[in-house]
Amino acid sequence: MTGTVNRAQRTRSLVLHVVCVVVGALIVVPVWFGVLGGFKDNGQLSTNPLGWPDPWVPSNYTDILTAGVFWRQLGNSLLIAVSSTFIVVAAAAMAAFVFARYAFRGREFLVTLFAIGLMFPFAVAILPLFVLLRGMGLLDNPLGVILPQAAFGLPITIIILRQFFRTIPAEVEEAAVLDGCSSFGFFWRVLLPMARPALATVSVLAVVTSWNNFMLPLVVFTDQSWWTLPVGVQAFQGQYSVETARVLAYVVLSMLPALGFYAVAERQLIGGLTGSVKG
């Protein structure tokens, strides 16, 4: 009986390792192709797509890095990502605090309403959103991207933070009140410091979502000086459609900031999600 259980465990472990290797290969191989492809020319891409460049063509990367357009688009993406993340995390933290710590009529209905927002496709709202932003004079304005991004990020952010806030024992709040803390004082001085993992989690999700957003900046910005990196990648691909190696280099450089941020914040992201699941 013990031998049968051990064989079953070894089989499950082997299957799990095979699945992990396959999934890892599906992720690593395209990235490998993109990074090395940026150091090749078109001839090498067609004859040796996955091999080492011979010769190396670093000018594909250096030409982009020395161009002001790339850095302007990088700055635009950074401005929009940081601003929308700050707004959505601040607003969602206050809403989640109320939903998690106070009982009032209609609370569960409001929470359900936000949960329904997770099922609302962004593409469905793009036309009425464009009309609304045009009426408010927010076209070719970074607020025309920042505010909608923050609004669409509220549902998932509130749900994660609410679950985390509910795990904080009521005794902690009672002790803070006895020490003279008001409700806002408890929220600001006690709850938010304790919720750093969850705050880091929703911040990472908001930054990455904003960084990868393509449709909204494309619709809002007709002025090229406000283009973000995803829109810039599309424009660059259209301009250099026959130079695939240069396009790959541009795509790789556009991914690096988000990948670097995610790598630095990975531990906080996993810790925050784990805490939310436990709640």
PDB file of C-alpha atoms in Angstrom:
ATOM      1  CA  MET A   1       0.000   0.000   0.000  1.00  0.00           C
ATOM      2  CA  THR A   2       2.810   2.383   0.927  1.00  0.00           C
ATOM      3  CA  GLY A   3       4.642   1.537  -2.306  1.00  0.00           C
ATOM      4  CA  THR A   4       1.522   2.320  -4.353  1.00  0.00           C
ATOM      5  CA  VAL A   5       1.126   5.689  -2.628  1.00  0.00           C
ATOM      6  CA  ASN A   6       4.783   6.523  -3.206  1.00  0.00           C
ATOM      7  CA  ARG A   7       4.505   5.618  -6.907  1.00  0.00           C
ATOM      8  CA  ALA A   8       1.407   7.789  -7.237  1.00  0.00           C
ATOM      9  CA  GLN A   9       3.202  10.688  -5.556  1.00  0.00           C
ATOM     10  CA  ARG A  10       6.232  10.264  -7.821  1.00  0.00           C
ATOM     11  CA  THR A  11       3.969  10.155 -10.881  1.00  0.00           C
ATOM     12  CA  ARG A  12       2.170  13.357  -9.834  1.00  0.00           C
ATOM     13  CA  SER A  13       5.514  15.020  -9.132  1.00  0.00           C
ATOM     14  CA  LEU A  14       6.845  13.964 -12.547  1.00  0.00           C
ATOM     15  CA  VAL A  15       3.734  15.220 -14.326  1.00  0.00           C
ATOM     16  CA  LEU A  16       3.937  18.521 -12.431  1.00  0.00           C
ATOM     17  CA  HIS A  17       7.598  18.962 -13.383  1.00  0.00           C
ATOM     18  CA  VAL A  18       6.842  18.209 -17.044  1.00  0.00           C
ATOM     19  CA  VAL A  19       4.010  20.750 -17.054  1.00  0.00           C
ATOM     20  CA  CYS A  20       6.267  23.369 -15.427  1.00  0.00           C
ATOM     21  CA  VAL A  21       9.006  22.731 -18.009  1.00  0.00           C
ATOM     22  CA  VAL A  22       6.546  23.011 -20.910  1.00  0.00           C
ATOM     23  CA  VAL A  23       4.987  26.225 -19.552  1.00  0.00           C
ATOM     24  CA  GLY A  24       8.447  27.655 -18.842  1.00  0.00           C
ATOM     25  CA  ALA A  25       9.566  26.857 -22.386  1.00  0.00           C
ATOM     26  CA  LEU A  26       6.482  28.549 -23.839  1.00  0.00           C
ATOM     27  CA  ILE A  27       7.449  31.690 -21.904  1.00  0.00           C
ATOM     28  CA  VAL A  28      11.229  31.636 -22.258  1.00  0.00           C
ATOM     29  CA  VAL A  29      11.540  30.708 -25.935  1.00  0.00           C
ATOM     30  CA  PRO A  30       9.649  33.775 -27.293  1.00  0.00           C
ATOM     31  CA  VAL A  31      11.600  36.065 -24.962  1.00  0.00           C
ATOM     32  CA  TRP A  32      14.852  34.395 -26.022  1.00  0.00           C
ATOM     33  CA  PHE A  33      13.861  34.822 -29.664  1.00  0.00           C
ATOM     34  CA  GLY A  34      13.052  38.504 -29.122  1.00  0.00           C
ATOM     35  CA  VAL A  35      16.216  39.397 -27.209  1.00  0.00           C
ATOM     36  CA  LEU A  36      18.606  37.636 -29.566  1.00  0.00           C
ATOM     37  CA  GLY A  37      16.585  38.666 -32.610  1.00  0.00           C
ATOM     38  CA  GLY A  38      17.246  42.295 -31.718  1.00  0.00           C
ATOM     39  CA  PHE A  39      20.970  41.639 -32.164  1.00  0.00           C
ATOM     40  CA  LYS A  40      20.552  40.166 -35.655  1.00  0.00           C
ATOM     41  CA  ASP A  41      19.672  41.378 -39.104  1.00  0.00           C
ATOM     42  CA  ASN A  42      16.764  40.132 -41.179  1.00  0.00           C
ATOM     43  CA  GLY A  43      18.916  37.593 -42.976  1.00  0.00           C
ATOM     44  CA  GLN A  44      19.974  35.944 -39.729  1.00  0.00           C
ATOM     45  CA  LEU A  45      16.377  35.891 -38.488  1.00  0.00           C
ATOM     46  CA  SER A  46      15.286  33.872 -41.502  1.00  0.00           C
ATOM     47  CA  THR A  47      18.235  31.442 -41.544  1.00  0.00           C
ATOM     48  CA  ASN A  48      19.009  31.098 -37.806  1.00  0.00           C
ATOM     49  CA  PRO A  49      16.041  32.383 -35.758  1.00  0.00           C
ATOM     50  CA  LEU A  50      16.931  30.771 -32.396  1.00  0.00           C
ATOM     51  CA  GLY A  51      20.723  30.656 -32.615  1.00  0.00           C
ATOM     52  CA  TRP A  52      23.363  33.157 -31.541  1.00  0.00           C
ATOM     53  CA  PRO A  53      23.819  36.248 -33.723  1.00  0.00           C
ATOM     54  CA  ASP A  54      26.722  36.040 -36.144  1.00  0.00           C
ATOM     55  CA  PRO A  55      27.719  38.790 -36.420  1.00  0.00           C
ATOM     56  CA  TRP A  56      26.143  40.729 -33.562  1.00  0.00           C
ATOM     57  CA  VAL A  57      24.213  43.867 -34.583  1.00  0.00           C
ATOM     58  CA  PRO A  58      23.968  46.016 -31.429  1.00  0.00           C
ATOM     59  CA  SER A  59      22.979  49.062 -33.480  1.00  0.00           C
ATOM     60  CA  ASN A  60      19.354  47.873 -33.415  1.00  0.00           C
ATOM     61  CA  TYR A  61      19.291  48.607 -29.683  1.00  0.00           C
ATOM     62  CA  THR A  62      21.642  51.582 -29.553  1.00  0.00           C
ATOM     63  CA  ASP A  63      19.787  53.465 -32.290  1.00  0.00           C
ATOM     64  CA  ILE A  64      16.571  53.192 -30.257  1.00  0.00           C
ATOM     65  CA  LEU A  65      18.235  54.145 -26.972  1.00  0.00           C
ATOM     66  CA  THR A  66      19.785  57.242 -28.494  1.00  0.00           C
ATOM     67  CA  ALA A  67      16.458  58.390 -29.969  1.00  0.00           C
ATOM     68  CA  GLY A  68      14.474  60.918 -27.958  1.00  0.00           C
ATOM     69  CA  VAL A  69      11.162  59.404 -29.082  1.00  0.00           C
ATOM     70  CA  PHE A  70      11.712  56.224 -27.061  1.00  0.00           C
ATOM     71  CA  TRP A  71      12.547  58.104 -23.858  1.00  0.00           C
ATOM     72  CA  ARG A  72       9.585  60.440 -24.287  1.00  0.00           C
ATOM     73  CA  GLN A  73       7.246  57.464 -24.648  1.00  0.00           C
ATOM     74  CA  LEU A  74       8.899  55.817 -21.656  1.00  0.00           C
ATOM     75  CA  GLY A  75       8.314  58.945 -19.590  1.00  0.00           C
ATOM     76  CA  ASN A  76       4.673  59.124 -20.684  1.00  0.00           C
ATOM     77  CA  SER A  77       4.097  55.488 -19.730  1.00  0.00           C
ATOM     78  CA  LEU A  78       5.779  56.054 -16.369  1.00  0.00           C
ATOM     79  CA  LEU A  79       3.738  59.186 -15.631  1.00  0.00           C
ATOM     80  CA  ILE A  80       0.438  57.496 -16.482  1.00  0.00           C
ATOM     81  CA  ALA A  81       1.268  54.258 -14.653  1.00  0.00           C
ATOM     82  CA  VAL A  82       2.376  55.953 -11.422  1.00  0.00           C
ATOM     83  CA  SER A  83      -0.507  58.444 -11.398  1.00  0.00           C
ATOM     84  CA  SER A  84      -3.247  55.901 -12.112  1.00  0.00           C
ATOM     85  CA  THR A  85      -1.762  53.479  -9.567  1.00  0.00           C
ATOM     86  CA  PHE A  86      -1.710  56.139  -6.849  1.00  0.00           C
ATOM     87  CA  ILE A  87      -5.329  57.118  -7.530  1.00  0.00           C
ATOM     88  CA  VAL A  88      -6.716  53.598  -7.702  1.00  0.00           C
ATOM     89  CA  VAL A  89      -4.848  52.343  -4.619  1.00  0.00           C
ATOM     90  CA  ALA A  90      -5.780  55.394  -2.528  1.00  0.00           C
ATOM     91  CA  ALA A  91      -9.465  55.312  -3.507  1.00  0.00           C
ATOM     92  CA  ALA A  92      -9.759  51.527  -3.259  1.00  0.00           C
ATOM     93  CA  ALA A  93      -8.050  51.413   0.150  1.00  0.00           C
ATOM     94  CA  MET A  94     -10.588  53.816   1.635  1.00  0.00           C
ATOM     95  CA  ALA A  95     -13.528  51.996   0.038  1.00  0.00           C
ATOM     96  CA  ALA A  96     -12.220  48.581   1.093  1.00  0.00           C
ATOM     97  CA  PHE A  97     -11.768  49.836   4.666  1.00  0.00           C
ATOM     98  CA  VAL A  98     -15.439  50.814   4.843  1.00  0.00           C
ATOM     99  CA  PHE A  99     -16.616  47.579   3.229  1.00  0.00           C
ATOM    100  CA  ALA A 100     -14.433  45.448   5.506  1.00  0.00           C
ATOM    101  CA  ARG A 101     -14.840  47.127   8.904  1.00  0.00           C
ATOM    102  CA  TYR A 102     -18.350  48.598   8.889  1.00  0.00           C
ATOM    103  CA  ALA A 103     -21.744  46.916   8.598  1.00  0.00           C
ATOM    104  CA  PHE A 104     -24.463  48.975   6.925  1.00  0.00           C
ATOM    105  CA  ARG A 105     -27.496  48.378   4.749  1.00  0.00           C
ATOM    106  CA  GLY A 106     -26.571  47.813   1.126  1.00  0.00           C
ATOM    107  CA  ARG A 107     -22.935  46.942   1.818  1.00  0.00           C
ATOM    108  CA  GLU A 108     -23.026  43.527   0.151  1.00  0.00           C
ATOM    109  CA  PHE A 109     -24.935  44.968  -2.809  1.00  0.00           C
ATOM    110  CA  LEU A 110     -22.197  47.553  -3.355  1.00  0.00           C
ATOM    111  CA  VAL A 111     -19.478  44.908  -3.032  1.00  0.00           C
ATOM    112  CA  THR A 112     -21.330  42.739  -5.558  1.00  0.00           C
ATOM    113  CA  LEU A 113     -21.629  45.735  -7.866  1.00  0.00           C
ATOM    114  CA  PHE A 114     -17.858  46.169  -7.823  1.00  0.00           C
ATOM    115  CA  ALA A 115     -17.407  42.428  -8.391  1.00  0.00           C
ATOM    116  CA  ILE A 116     -19.643  42.664 -11.457  1.00  0.00           C
ATOM    117  CA  GLY A 117     -17.240  45.305 -12.735  1.00  0.00           C
ATOM    118  CA  LEU A 118     -14.654  42.541 -13.175  1.00  0.00           C
ATOM    119  CA  MET A 119     -16.852  41.031 -15.890  1.00  0.00           C
ATOM    120  CA  PHE A 120     -17.298  44.308 -17.779  1.00  0.00           C
ATOM    121  CA  PRO A 121     -15.059  44.252 -20.897  1.00  0.00           C
ATOM    122  CA  PHE A 122     -13.051  47.393 -21.413  1.00  0.00           C
ATOM    123  CA  ALA A 123     -13.585  47.271 -25.183  1.00  0.00           C
ATOM    124  CA  VAL A 124     -17.356  47.596 -24.720  1.00  0.00           C
ATOM    125  CA  ALA A 125     -16.925  50.950 -22.980  1.00  0.00           C
ATOM    126  CA  ILE A 126     -14.426  52.463 -25.376  1.00  0.00           C
ATOM    127  CA  LEU A 127     -16.958  54.300 -27.587  1.00  0.00           C
ATOM    128  CA  PRO A 128     -19.077  55.915 -24.813  1.00  0.00           C
ATOM    129  CA  LEU A 129     -15.851  56.601 -22.922  1.00  0.00           C
ATOM    130  CA  PHE A 130     -14.414  58.416 -25.933  1.00  0.00           C
ATOM    131  CA  VAL A 131     -17.561  60.524 -26.241  1.00  0.00           C
ATOM    132  CA  LEU A 132     -17.450  61.329 -22.524  1.00  0.00           C
ATOM    133  CA  LEU A 133     -13.776  62.299 -22.600  1.00  0.00           C
ATOM    134  CA  ARG A 134     -14.327  64.469 -25.670  1.00  0.00           C
ATOM    135  CA  GLY A 135     -17.164  66.258 -23.920  1.00  0.00           C
ATOM    136  CA  MET A 136     -14.958  66.853 -20.878  1.00  0.00           C
ATOM    137  CA  GLY A 137     -12.068  68.121 -23.006  1.00  0.00           C
ATOM    138  CA  LEU A 138      -9.725  65.329 -21.893  1.00  0.00           C
ATOM    139  CA  LEU A 139      -8.591  64.117 -25.305  1.00  0.00           C
ATOM    140  CA  ASP A 140      -4.822  64.541 -25.784  1.00  0.00           C
ATOM    141  CA  ASN A 141      -4.662  64.957 -22.017  1.00  0.00           C
ATOM    142  CA  PRO A 142      -2.974  62.389 -19.735  1.00  0.00           C
ATOM    143  CA  LEU A 143      -5.949  62.620 -17.365  1.00  0.00           C
ATOM    144  CA  GLY A 144      -8.044  61.111 -20.153  1.00  0.00           C
ATOM    145  CA  VAL A 145      -6.076  57.891 -19.690  1.00  0.00           C
ATOM    146  CA  ILE A 146      -5.229  58.095 -15.979  1.00  0.00           C
ATOM    147  CA  LEU A 147      -8.788  58.513 -14.665  1.00  0.00           C
ATOM    148  CA  PRO A 148     -10.439  55.732 -16.733  1.00  0.00           C
ATOM    149  CA  GLN A 149      -7.593  53.355 -15.935  1.00  0.00           C
ATOM    150  CA  ALA A 150      -8.038  54.056 -12.247  1.00  0.00           C
ATOM    151  CA  ALA A 151     -11.798  53.542 -12.524  1.00  0.00           C
ATOM    152  CA  PHE A 152     -11.440  50.192 -14.281  1.00  0.00           C
ATOM    153  CA  GLY A 153      -8.835  49.103 -11.740  1.00  0.00           C
ATOM    154  CA  LEU A 154     -11.089  49.751  -8.742  1.00  0.00           C
ATOM    155  CA  PRO A 155     -13.023  46.419  -8.708  1.00  0.00           C
ATOM    156  CA  ILE A 156     -10.076  44.026  -8.411  1.00  0.00           C
ATOM    157  CA  THR A 157      -8.211  46.408  -6.091  1.00  0.00           C
ATOM    158  CA  ILE A 158     -11.159  46.780  -3.702  1.00  0.00           C
ATOM    159  CA  ILE A 159     -11.787  43.032  -3.619  1.00  0.00           C
ATOM    160  CA  ILE A 160      -8.159  42.199  -2.782  1.00  0.00           C
ATOM    161  CA  LEU A 161      -7.801  44.920  -0.141  1.00  0.00           C
ATOM    162  CA  ARG A 162     -11.183  44.147   1.445  1.00  0.00           C
ATOM    163  CA  GLN A 163     -10.245  40.507   1.923  1.00  0.00           C
ATOM    164  CA  PHE A 164      -6.944  41.529   3.495  1.00  0.00           C
ATOM    165  CA  PHE A 165      -8.500  44.154   5.769  1.00  0.00           C
ATOM    166  CA  ARG A 166     -11.007  41.587   7.045  1.00  0.00           C
ATOM    167  CA  THR A 167      -8.138  39.438   8.344  1.00  0.00           C
ATOM    168  CA  ILE A 168      -7.053  42.178  10.779  1.00  0.00           C
ATOM    169  CA  PRO A 169      -8.467  41.159  14.208  1.00  0.00           C
ATOM    170  CA  ALA A 170     -11.114  43.399  15.717  1.00  0.00           C
ATOM    171  CA  GLU A 171      -9.047  43.485  18.917  1.00  0.00           C
ATOM    172  CA  VAL A 172      -6.423  45.560  17.111  1.00  0.00           C
ATOM    173  CA  GLU A 173      -9.000  48.204  16.240  1.00  0.00           C
ATOM    174  CA  GLU A 174     -10.428  48.143  19.778  1.00  0.00           C
ATOM    175  CA  ALA A 175      -6.963  48.671  21.239  1.00  0.00           C
ATOM    176  CA  ALA A 176      -6.343  51.582  18.866  1.00  0.00           C
ATOM    177  CA  VAL A 177      -9.660  53.191  19.831  1.00  0.00           C
ATOM    178  CA  LEU A 178      -8.801  52.841  23.525  1.00  0.00           C
ATOM    179  CA  ASP A 179      -5.514  54.601  22.793  1.00  0.00           C
ATOM    180  CA  GLY A 180      -7.453  57.532  21.365  1.00  0.00           C
ATOM    181  CA  CYS A 181      -7.370  56.709  17.629  1.00  0.00           C
ATOM    182  CA  SER A 182     -10.245  57.906  15.501  1.00  0.00           C
ATOM    183  CA  SER A 183     -11.549  55.751  12.660  1.00  0.00           C
ATOM    184  CA  PHE A 184      -9.341  57.557  10.162  1.00  0.00           C
ATOM    185  CA  GLY A 185      -6.429  57.414  12.588  1.00  0.00           C
ATOM    186  CA  PHE A 186      -6.782  53.628  12.831  1.00  0.00           C
ATOM    187  CA  PHE A 187      -6.974  53.398   9.045  1.00  0.00           C
ATOM    188  CA  TRP A 188      -3.949  55.617   8.438  1.00  0.00           C
ATOM    189  CA  ARG A 189      -1.666  54.737  11.330  1.00  0.00           C
ATOM    190  CA  VAL A 190      -2.476  51.082  11.985  1.00  0.00           C
ATOM    191  CA  LEU A 191      -4.308  49.388   9.128  1.00  0.00           C
ATOM    192  CA  LEU A 192      -2.306  50.682   6.154  1.00  0.00           C
ATOM    193  CA  PRO A 193       1.104  49.768   7.653  1.00  0.00           C
ATOM    194  CA  MET A 194      -0.193  46.288   8.420  1.00  0.00           C
ATOM    195  CA  ALA A 195      -1.540  45.975   4.873  1.00  0.00           C
ATOM    196  CA  ARG A 196       1.738  46.683   3.081  1.00  0.00           C
ATOM    197  CA  PRO A 197       1.845  43.267   1.330  1.00  0.00           C
ATOM    198  CA  ALA A 198      -1.674  43.743  -0.045  1.00  0.00           C
ATOM    199  CA  LEU A 199      -0.934  47.337  -1.044  1.00  0.00           C
ATOM    200  CA  ALA A 200       2.198  46.159  -2.844  1.00  0.00           C
ATOM    201  CA  THR A 201       0.165  43.487  -4.623  1.00  0.00           C
ATOM    202  CA  VAL A 202      -2.483  45.845  -5.990  1.00  0.00           C
ATOM    203  CA  SER A 203       0.189  48.411  -6.864  1.00  0.00           C
ATOM    204  CA  VAL A 204       2.090  45.888  -8.966  1.00  0.00           C
ATOM    205  CA  LEU A 205      -1.106  44.785 -10.709  1.00  0.00           C
ATOM    206  CA  ALA A 206      -2.087  48.393 -11.411  1.00  0.00           C
ATOM    207  CA  VAL A 207       1.349  49.360 -12.754  1.00  0.00           C
ATOM    208  CA  VAL A 208       1.628  46.344 -15.054  1.00  0.00           C
ATOM    209  CA  THR A 209      -1.959  46.793 -16.301  1.00  0.00           C
ATOM    210  CA  SER A 210      -1.343  50.455 -17.039  1.00  0.00           C
ATOM    211  CA  TRP A 211       1.988  49.753 -18.693  1.00  0.00           C
ATOM    212  CA  ASN A 212       0.424  47.213 -21.067  1.00  0.00           C
ATOM    213  CA  ASN A 213      -2.669  49.288 -21.871  1.00  0.00           C
ATOM    214  CA  PHE A 214      -2.791  49.892 -25.597  1.00  0.00           C
ATOM    215  CA  MET A 215      -6.370  50.660 -26.622  1.00  0.00           C
ATOM    216  CA  LEU A 216      -7.093  53.620 -24.330  1.00  0.00           C
ATOM    217  CA  PRO A 217      -3.926  55.657 -25.115  1.00  0.00           C
ATOM    218  CA  LEU A 218      -4.441  54.897 -28.799  1.00  0.00           C
ATOM    219  CA  VAL A 219      -7.975  56.351 -28.681  1.00  0.00           C
ATOM    220  CA  VAL A 220      -7.246  59.316 -26.396  1.00  0.00           C
ATOM    221  CA  PHE A 221      -3.926  60.537 -27.805  1.00  0.00           C
ATOM    222  CA  THR A 222      -3.775  61.882 -31.338  1.00  0.00           C
ATOM    223  CA  ASP A 223      -0.776  64.024 -30.397  1.00  0.00           C
ATOM    224  CA  GLN A 224       2.288  61.819 -30.852  1.00  0.00           C
ATOM    225  CA  SER A 225       4.129  63.612 -28.052  1.00  0.00           C
ATOM    226  CA  TRP A 226       1.768  61.870 -25.562  1.00  0.00           C
ATOM    227  CA  TRP A 227       2.067  58.380 -26.998  1.00  0.00           C
ATOM    228  CA  THR A 228       2.951  55.606 -24.545  1.00  0.00           C
ATOM    229  CA  LEU A 229       5.270  52.686 -25.244  1.00  0.00           C
ATOM    230  CA  PRO A 230       2.588  50.210 -26.448  1.00  0.00           C
ATOM    231  CA  VAL A 231       1.331  52.773 -28.973  1.00  0.00           C
ATOM    232  CA  GLY A 232       4.924  53.604 -29.850  1.00  0.00           C
ATOM    233  CA  VAL A 233       5.651  49.939 -30.548  1.00  0.00           C
ATOM    234  CA  GLN A 234       2.774  49.789 -33.014  1.00  0.00           C
ATOM    235  CA  ALA A 235       3.904  53.001 -34.723  1.00  0.00           C
ATOM    236  CA  PHE A 236       7.497  51.756 -34.846  1.00  0.00           C
ATOM    237  CA  GLN A 237       6.362  48.454 -36.334  1.00  0.00           C
ATOM    238  CA  GLY A 238       4.445  50.304 -39.027  1.00  0.00           C
ATOM    239  CA  GLN A 239       7.442  52.508 -39.814  1.00  0.00           C
ATOM    240  CA  TYR A 240       9.981  49.661 -39.905  1.00  0.00           C
ATOM    241  CA  SER A 241       7.699  46.809 -40.985  1.00  0.00           C
ATOM    242  CA  VAL A 242      10.390  45.266 -43.193  1.00  0.00           C
ATOM    243  CA  GLU A 243      13.109  45.496 -40.497  1.00  0.00           C
ATOM    244  CA  THR A 244      11.903  42.805 -38.124  1.00  0.00           C
ATOM    245  CA  ALA A 245      15.103  42.824 -36.061  1.00  0.00           C
ATOM    246  CA  ARG A 246      14.690  46.522 -35.193  1.00  0.00           C
ATOM    247  CA  VAL A 247      11.046  45.919 -34.245  1.00  0.00           C
ATOM    248  CA  LEU A 248      12.092  43.069 -31.931  1.00  0.00           C
ATOM    249  CA  ALA A 249      14.662  45.339 -30.291  1.00  0.00           C
ATOM    250  CA  TYR A 250      12.022  48.004 -29.689  1.00  0.00           C
ATOM    251  CA  VAL A 251       9.606  45.458 -28.199  1.00  0.00           C
ATOM    252  CA  VAL A 252      12.269  44.074 -25.847  1.00  0.00           C
ATOM    253  CA  LEU A 253      13.279  47.530 -24.623  1.00  0.00           C
ATOM    254  CA  SER A 254       9.607  48.383 -24.056  1.00  0.00           C
ATOM    255  CA  MET A 255       9.150  45.284 -21.892  1.00  0.00           C
ATOM    256  CA  LEU A 256      12.231  45.766 -19.719  1.00  0.00           C
ATOM    257  CA  PRO A 257      10.878  48.432 -17.294  1.00  0.00           C
ATOM    258  CA  ALA A 258       7.743  46.415 -16.477  1.00  0.00           C
ATOM    259  CA  LEU A 259       9.720  43.174 -16.159  1.00  0.00           C
ATOM    260  CA  GLY A 260      12.246  44.852 -13.874  1.00  0.00           C
ATOM    261  CA  PHE A 261       9.546  46.315 -11.671  1.00  0.00           C
ATOM    262  CA  TYR A 262       7.766  42.959 -11.471  1.00  0.00           C
ATOM    263  CA  ALA A 263      11.015  41.149 -10.606  1.00  0.00           C
ATOM    264  CA  VAL A 264      11.718  43.565  -7.755  1.00  0.00           C
ATOM    265  CA  ALA A 265       8.151  43.401  -6.387  1.00  0.00           C
ATOM    266  CA  GLU A 266       7.536  39.678  -6.992  1.00  0.00           C
ATOM    267  CA  ARG A 267       7.893  38.640  -3.348  1.00  0.00           C
ATOM    268  CA  GLN A 268       5.482  41.317  -2.155  1.00  0.00           C
ATOM    269  CA  LEU A 269       3.039  40.378  -4.911  1.00  0.00           C
ATOM    270  CA  ILE A 270       2.946  36.696  -3.960  1.00  0.00           C
ATOM    271  CA  GLY A 271       2.826  37.495  -0.240  1.00  0.00           C
ATOM    272  CA  GLY A 272      -0.084  39.861  -0.703  1.00  0.00           C
ATOM    273  CA  LEU A 273      -2.069  37.417  -2.826  1.00  0.00           C
ATOM    274  CA  THR A 274      -1.420  34.643  -0.303  1.00  0.00           C
ATOM    275  CA  GLY A 275      -2.668  36.836   2.522  1.00  0.00           C
ATOM    276  CA  SER A 276      -5.782  37.716   0.553  1.00  0.00           C
ATOM    277  CA  VAL A 277      -6.537  34.080  -0.183  1.00  0.00           C
ATOM    278  CA  LYS A 278      -6.125  33.142   3.456  1.00  0.00           C
ATOM    279  CA  GLY A 279      -8.618  35.858   4.369  1.00  0.00           C
TER     280      GLY A 279
END
